[in-house]
PDB file of C-alpha atoms in Angstrom:
ATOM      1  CA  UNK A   1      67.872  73.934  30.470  1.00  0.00           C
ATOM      2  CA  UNK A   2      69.127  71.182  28.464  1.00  0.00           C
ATOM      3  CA  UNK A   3      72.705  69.762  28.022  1.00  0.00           C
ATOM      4  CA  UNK A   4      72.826  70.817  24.325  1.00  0.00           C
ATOM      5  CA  UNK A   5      71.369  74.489  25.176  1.00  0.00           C
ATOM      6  CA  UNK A   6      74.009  74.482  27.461  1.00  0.00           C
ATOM      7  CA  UNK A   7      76.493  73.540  25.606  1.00  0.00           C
ATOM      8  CA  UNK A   8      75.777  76.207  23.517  1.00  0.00           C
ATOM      9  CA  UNK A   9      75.366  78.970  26.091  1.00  0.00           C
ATOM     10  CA  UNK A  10      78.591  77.935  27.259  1.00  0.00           C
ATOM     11  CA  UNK A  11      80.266  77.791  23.857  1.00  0.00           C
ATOM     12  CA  UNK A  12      78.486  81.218  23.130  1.00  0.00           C
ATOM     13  CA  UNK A  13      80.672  82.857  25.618  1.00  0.00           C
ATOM     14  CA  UNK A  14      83.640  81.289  25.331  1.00  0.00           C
ATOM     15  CA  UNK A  15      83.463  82.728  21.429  1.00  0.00           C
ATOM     16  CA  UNK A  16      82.631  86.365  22.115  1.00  0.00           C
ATOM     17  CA  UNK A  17      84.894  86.181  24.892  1.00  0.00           C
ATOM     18  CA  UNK A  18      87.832  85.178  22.872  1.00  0.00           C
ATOM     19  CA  UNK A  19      86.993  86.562  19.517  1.00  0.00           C
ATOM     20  CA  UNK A  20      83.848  89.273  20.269  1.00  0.00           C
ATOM     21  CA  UNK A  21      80.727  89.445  18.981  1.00  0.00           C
ATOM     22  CA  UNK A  22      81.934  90.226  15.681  1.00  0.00           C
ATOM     23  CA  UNK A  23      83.668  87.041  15.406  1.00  0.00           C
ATOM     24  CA  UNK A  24      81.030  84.883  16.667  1.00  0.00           C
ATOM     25  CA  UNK A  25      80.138  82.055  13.473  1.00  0.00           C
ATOM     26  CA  UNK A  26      77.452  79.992  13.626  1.00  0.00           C
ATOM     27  CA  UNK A  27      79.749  77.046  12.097  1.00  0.00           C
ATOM     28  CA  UNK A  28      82.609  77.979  14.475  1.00  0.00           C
ATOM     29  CA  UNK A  29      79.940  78.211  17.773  1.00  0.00           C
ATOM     30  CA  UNK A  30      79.030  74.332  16.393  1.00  0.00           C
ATOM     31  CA  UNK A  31      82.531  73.152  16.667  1.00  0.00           C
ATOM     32  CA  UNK A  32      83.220  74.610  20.099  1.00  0.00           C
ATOM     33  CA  UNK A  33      79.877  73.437  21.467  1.00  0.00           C
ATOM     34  CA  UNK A  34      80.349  70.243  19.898  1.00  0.00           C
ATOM     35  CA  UNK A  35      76.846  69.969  18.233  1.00  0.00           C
ATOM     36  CA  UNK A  36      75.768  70.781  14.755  1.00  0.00           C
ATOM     37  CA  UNK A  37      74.973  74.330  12.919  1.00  0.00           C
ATOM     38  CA  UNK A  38      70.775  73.077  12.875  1.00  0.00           C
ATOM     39  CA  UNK A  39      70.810  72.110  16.416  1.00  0.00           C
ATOM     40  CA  UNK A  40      71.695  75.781  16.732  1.00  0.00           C
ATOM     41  CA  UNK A  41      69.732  77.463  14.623  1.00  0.00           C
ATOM     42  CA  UNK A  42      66.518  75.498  16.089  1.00  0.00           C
ATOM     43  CA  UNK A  43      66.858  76.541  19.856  1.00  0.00           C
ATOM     44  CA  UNK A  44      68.015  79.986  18.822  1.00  0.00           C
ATOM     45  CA  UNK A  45      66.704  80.529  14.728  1.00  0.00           C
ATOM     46  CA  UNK A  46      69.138  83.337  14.230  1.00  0.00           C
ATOM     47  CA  UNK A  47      72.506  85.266  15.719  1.00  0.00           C
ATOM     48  CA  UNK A  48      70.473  87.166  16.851  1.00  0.00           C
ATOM     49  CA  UNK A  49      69.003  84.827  19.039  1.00  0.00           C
ATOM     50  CA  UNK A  50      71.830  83.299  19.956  1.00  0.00           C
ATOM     51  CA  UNK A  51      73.179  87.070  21.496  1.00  0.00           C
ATOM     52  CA  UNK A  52      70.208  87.451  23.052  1.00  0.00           C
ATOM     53  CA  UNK A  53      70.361  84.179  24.802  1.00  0.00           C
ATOM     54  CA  UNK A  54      73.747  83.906  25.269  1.00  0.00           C
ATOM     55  CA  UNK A  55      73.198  87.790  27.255  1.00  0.00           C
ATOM     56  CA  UNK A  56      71.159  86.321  29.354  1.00  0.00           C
ATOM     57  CA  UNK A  57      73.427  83.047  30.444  1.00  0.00           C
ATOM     58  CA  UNK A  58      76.145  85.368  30.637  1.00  0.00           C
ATOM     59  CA  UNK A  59      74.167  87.530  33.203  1.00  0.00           C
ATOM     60  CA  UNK A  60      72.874  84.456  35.238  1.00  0.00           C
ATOM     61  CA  UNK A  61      75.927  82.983  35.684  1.00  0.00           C
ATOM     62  CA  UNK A  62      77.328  86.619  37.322  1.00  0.00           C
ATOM     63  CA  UNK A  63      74.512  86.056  39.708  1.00  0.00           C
ATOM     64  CA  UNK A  64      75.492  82.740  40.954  1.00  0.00           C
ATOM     65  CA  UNK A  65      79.370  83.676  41.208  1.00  0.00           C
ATOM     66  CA  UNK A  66      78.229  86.878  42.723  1.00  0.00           C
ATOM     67  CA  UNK A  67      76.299  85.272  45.261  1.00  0.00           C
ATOM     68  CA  UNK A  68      79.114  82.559  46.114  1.00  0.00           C
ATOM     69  CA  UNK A  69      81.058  82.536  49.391  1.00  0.00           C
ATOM     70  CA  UNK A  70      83.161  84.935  49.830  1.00  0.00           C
ATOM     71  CA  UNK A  71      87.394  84.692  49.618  1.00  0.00           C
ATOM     72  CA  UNK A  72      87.263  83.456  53.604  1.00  0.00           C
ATOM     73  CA  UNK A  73      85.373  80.503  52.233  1.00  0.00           C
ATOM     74  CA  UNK A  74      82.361  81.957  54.323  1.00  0.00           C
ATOM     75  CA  UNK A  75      79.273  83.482  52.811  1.00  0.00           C
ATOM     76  CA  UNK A  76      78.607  87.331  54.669  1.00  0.00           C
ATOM     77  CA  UNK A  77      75.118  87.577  56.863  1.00  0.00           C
ATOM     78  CA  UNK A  78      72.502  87.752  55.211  1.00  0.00           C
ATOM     79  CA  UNK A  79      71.358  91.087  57.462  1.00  0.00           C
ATOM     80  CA  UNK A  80      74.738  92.687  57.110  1.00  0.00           C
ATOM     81  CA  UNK A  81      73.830  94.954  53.719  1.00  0.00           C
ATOM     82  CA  UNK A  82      77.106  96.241  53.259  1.00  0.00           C
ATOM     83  CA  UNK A  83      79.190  93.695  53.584  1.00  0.00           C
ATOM     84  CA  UNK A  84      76.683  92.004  51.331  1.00  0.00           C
ATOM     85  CA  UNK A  85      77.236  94.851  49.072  1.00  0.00           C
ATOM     86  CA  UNK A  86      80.949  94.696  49.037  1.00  0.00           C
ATOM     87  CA  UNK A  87      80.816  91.041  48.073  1.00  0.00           C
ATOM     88  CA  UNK A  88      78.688  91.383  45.191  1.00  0.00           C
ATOM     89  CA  UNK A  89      81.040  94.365  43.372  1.00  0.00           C
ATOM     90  CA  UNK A  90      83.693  92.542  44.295  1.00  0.00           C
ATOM     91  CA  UNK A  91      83.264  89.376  43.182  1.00  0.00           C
ATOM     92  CA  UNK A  92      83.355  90.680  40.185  1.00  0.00           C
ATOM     93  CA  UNK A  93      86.815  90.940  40.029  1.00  0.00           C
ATOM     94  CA  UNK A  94      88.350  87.209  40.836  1.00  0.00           C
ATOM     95  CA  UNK A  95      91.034  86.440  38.644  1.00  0.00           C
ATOM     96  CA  UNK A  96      89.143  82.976  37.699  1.00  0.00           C
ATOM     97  CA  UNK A  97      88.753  81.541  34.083  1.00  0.00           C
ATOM     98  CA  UNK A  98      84.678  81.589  34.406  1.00  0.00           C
ATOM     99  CA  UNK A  99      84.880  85.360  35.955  1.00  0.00           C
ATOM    100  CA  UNK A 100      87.154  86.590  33.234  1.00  0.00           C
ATOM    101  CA  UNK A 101      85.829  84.900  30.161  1.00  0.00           C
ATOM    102  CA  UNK A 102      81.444  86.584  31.625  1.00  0.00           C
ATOM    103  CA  UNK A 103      83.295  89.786  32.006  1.00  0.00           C
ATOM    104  CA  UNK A 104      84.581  89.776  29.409  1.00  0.00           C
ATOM    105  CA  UNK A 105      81.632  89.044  27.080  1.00  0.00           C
ATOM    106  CA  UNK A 106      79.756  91.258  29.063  1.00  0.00           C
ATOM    107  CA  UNK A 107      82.264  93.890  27.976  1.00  0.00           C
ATOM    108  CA  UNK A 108      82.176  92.911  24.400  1.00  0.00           C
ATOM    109  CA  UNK A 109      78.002  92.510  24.306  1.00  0.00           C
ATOM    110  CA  UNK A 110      77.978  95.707  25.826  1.00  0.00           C
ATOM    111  CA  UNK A 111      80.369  97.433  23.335  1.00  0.00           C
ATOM    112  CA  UNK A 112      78.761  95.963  20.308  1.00  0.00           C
ATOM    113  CA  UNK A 113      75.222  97.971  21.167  1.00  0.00           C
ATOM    114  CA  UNK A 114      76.948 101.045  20.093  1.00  0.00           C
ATOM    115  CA  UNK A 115      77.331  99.669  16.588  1.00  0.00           C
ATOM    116  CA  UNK A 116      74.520  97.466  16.574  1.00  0.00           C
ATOM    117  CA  UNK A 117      70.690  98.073  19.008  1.00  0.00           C
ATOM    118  CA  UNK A 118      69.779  94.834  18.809  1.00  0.00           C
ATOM    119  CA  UNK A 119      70.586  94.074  22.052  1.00  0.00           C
ATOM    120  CA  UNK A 120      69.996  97.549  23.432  1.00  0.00           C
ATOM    121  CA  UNK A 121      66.944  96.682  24.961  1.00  0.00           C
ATOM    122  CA  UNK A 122      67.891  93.815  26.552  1.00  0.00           C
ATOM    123  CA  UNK A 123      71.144  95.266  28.209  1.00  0.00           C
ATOM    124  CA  UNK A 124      69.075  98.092  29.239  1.00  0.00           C
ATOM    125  CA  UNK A 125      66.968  95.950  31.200  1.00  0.00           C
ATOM    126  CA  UNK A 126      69.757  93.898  32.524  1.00  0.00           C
ATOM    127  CA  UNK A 127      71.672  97.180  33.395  1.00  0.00           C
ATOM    128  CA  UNK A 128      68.894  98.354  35.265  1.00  0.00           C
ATOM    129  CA  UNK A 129      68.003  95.460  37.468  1.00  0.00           C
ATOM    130  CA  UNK A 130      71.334  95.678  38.307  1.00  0.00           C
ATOM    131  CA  UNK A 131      71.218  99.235  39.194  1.00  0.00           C
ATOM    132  CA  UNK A 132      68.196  98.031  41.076  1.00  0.00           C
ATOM    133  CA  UNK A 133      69.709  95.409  43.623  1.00  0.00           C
ATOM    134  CA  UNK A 134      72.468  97.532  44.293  1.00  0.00           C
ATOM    135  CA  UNK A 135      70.521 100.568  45.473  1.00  0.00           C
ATOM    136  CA  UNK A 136      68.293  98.506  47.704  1.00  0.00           C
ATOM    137  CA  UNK A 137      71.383  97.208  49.446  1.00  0.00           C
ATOM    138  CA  UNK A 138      72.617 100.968  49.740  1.00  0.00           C
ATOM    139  CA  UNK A 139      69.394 101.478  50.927  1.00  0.00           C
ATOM    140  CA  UNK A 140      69.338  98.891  53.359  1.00  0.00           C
ATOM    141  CA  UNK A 141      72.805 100.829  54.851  1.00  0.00           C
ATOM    142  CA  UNK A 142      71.616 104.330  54.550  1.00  0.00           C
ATOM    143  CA  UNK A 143      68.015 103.813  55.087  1.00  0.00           C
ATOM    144  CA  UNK A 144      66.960 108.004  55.782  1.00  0.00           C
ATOM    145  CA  UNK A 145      68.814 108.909  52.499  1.00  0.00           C
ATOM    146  CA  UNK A 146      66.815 110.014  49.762  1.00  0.00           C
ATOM    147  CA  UNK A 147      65.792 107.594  47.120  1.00  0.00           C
ATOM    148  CA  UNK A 148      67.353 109.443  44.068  1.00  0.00           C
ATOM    149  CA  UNK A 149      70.563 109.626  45.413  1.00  0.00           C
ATOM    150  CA  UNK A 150      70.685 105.984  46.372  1.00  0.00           C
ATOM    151  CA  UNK A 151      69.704 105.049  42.455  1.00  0.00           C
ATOM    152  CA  UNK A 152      72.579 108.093  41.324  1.00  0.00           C
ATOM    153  CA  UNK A 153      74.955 105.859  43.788  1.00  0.00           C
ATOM    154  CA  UNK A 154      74.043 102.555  42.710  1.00  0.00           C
ATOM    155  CA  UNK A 155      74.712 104.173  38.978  1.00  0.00           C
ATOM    156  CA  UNK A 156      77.996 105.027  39.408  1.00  0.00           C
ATOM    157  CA  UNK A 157      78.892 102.128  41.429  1.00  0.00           C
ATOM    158  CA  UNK A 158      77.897 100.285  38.787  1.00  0.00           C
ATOM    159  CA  UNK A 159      79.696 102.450  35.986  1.00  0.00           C
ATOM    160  CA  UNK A 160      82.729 102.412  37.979  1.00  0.00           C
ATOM    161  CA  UNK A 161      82.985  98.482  38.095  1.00  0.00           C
ATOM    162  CA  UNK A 162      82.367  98.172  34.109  1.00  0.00           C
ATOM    163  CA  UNK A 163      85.165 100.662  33.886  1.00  0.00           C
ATOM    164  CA  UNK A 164      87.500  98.923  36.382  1.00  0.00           C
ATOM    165  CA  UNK A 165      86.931  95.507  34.738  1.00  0.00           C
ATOM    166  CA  UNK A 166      87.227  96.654  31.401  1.00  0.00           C
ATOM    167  CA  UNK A 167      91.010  98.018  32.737  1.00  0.00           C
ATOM    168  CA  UNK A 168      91.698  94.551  34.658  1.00  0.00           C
ATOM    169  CA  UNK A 169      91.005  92.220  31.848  1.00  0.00           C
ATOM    170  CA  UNK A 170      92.903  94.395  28.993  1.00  0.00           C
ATOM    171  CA  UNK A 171      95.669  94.093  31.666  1.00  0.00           C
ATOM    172  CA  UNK A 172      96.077  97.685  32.870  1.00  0.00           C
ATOM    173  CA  UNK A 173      94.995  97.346  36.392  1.00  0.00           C
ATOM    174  CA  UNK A 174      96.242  94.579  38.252  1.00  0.00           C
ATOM    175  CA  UNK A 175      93.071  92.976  40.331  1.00  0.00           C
ATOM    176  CA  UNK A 176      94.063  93.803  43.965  1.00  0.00           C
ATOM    177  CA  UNK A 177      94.110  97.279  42.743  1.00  0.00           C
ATOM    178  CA  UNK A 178      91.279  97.071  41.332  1.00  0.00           C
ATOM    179  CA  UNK A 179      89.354  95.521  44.302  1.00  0.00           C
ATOM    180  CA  UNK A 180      90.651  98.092  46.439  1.00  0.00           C
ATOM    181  CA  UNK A 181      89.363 101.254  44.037  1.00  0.00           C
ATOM    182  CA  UNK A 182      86.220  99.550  44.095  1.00  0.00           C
ATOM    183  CA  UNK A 183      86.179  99.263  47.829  1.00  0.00           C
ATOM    184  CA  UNK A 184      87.043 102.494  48.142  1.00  0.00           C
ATOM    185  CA  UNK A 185      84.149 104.092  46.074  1.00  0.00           C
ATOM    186  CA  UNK A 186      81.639 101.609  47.680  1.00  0.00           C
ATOM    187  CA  UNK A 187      82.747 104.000  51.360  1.00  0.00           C
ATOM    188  CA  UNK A 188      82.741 107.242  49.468  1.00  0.00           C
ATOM    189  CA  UNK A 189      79.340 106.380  48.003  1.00  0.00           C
ATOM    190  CA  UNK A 190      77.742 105.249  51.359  1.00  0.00           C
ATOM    191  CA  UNK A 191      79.505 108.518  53.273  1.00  0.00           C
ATOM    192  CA  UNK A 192      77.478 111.108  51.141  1.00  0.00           C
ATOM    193  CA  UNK A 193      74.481 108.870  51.325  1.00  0.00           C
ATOM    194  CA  UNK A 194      75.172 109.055  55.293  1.00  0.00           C
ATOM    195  CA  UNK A 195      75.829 112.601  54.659  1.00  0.00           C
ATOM    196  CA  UNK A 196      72.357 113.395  52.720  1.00  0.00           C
ATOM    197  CA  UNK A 197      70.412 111.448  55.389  1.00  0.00           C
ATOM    198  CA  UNK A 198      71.740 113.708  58.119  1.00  0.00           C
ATOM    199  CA  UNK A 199      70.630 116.701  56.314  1.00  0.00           C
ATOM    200  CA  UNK A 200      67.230 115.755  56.118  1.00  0.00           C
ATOM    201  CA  UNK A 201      67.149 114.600  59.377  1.00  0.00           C
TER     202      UNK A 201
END
């Protein structure tokens, strides 16, 4: 990607983030990025574009903070899934500028599909491969459960940490808490699965 595209990515989130979608000029993405309004309309030809791009930034950068060490300054092992798990949810909810501003454009993305599809598509399929890498690590824990359940657990794992970040960043959760209710529901979640898998057994 280049410097410019960047730029804009960047500037992209920083605008929904502070403002939301609705807010997000073409003239006022310029200034923040620091380049001009054509530069931006010919890597992205339309807001629409720029959205759809700027969805997808927002989503890769998750994955790299995501997929940083953890607070101990050590990255979990590899083969441990659950702690690897743990530190993917939970990541999610560092109280750093970068964290704060993706989730909350994310958030705002997310909420603007229900007034606008455009993006519906796209969030689907970022939604689900979400849902995706999550179940195979509860998989990779609870191995003999059945595969339904671990997708209906990765779904409301998933749910729940939309709905705990939405509270943390409006200010109604503070983040420890948050971490911890998150924690919590990633043990409840793997106990049934544990649960389900002795059944069958």
């Amino acid at each position: 990607m280049s410097d410019r595209r960047r730029a804009i990515l960047e500037g992209a989130a920083r605008v929904i983030a502070r403002r939301g979608v609705r807010g997000l000029r073409v003239g006022d993405l310029a200034a923040e990025a620091g380049v001009s309004t054509a530069l931006i309309y010919y890597h992205f030809k339309d807001r629409t574009g720029i959205l759809r791009h700027a969805l997808s930034f927002i989503s890769d950068r998750a994955d790299r903070y995501t997929g940083a060490a953890d607070g101990a300054g050590a990255a979990p092992p590899a083969t441990d899934p659950r702690r690897l798990l743990e530190r993917i949810l939970l990541l999610e909810f560092q109280d750093l500028p970068e964290v704060r501003e993706n989730s909350t454009a994310w958030g705002e993305l997310r909420a603007h599909t229900v007034f606008d599809p455009e993006l519906r598509d796209e969030l689907t399929a970022a939604g689900a491969a979400w849902v995706e890498e999550v179940a195979g690590l509860l998989a990779a824990v609870c191995p003999a459960a059945p595969g339904a359940a671990v997708t209906a657990a990765a779904e409301r794992l998933t749910a729940l940490l939309e709905g705990l970040s939405s509270r943390w960043l409006s200010g109604l959760l503070p983040v420890g808490h948050a971490r911890d209710l998150m924690r919590g529901a990633i043990g409840v979640e793997i106990g049934r699965l544990g649960r389900l898998a002795m059944k069958i057994d």
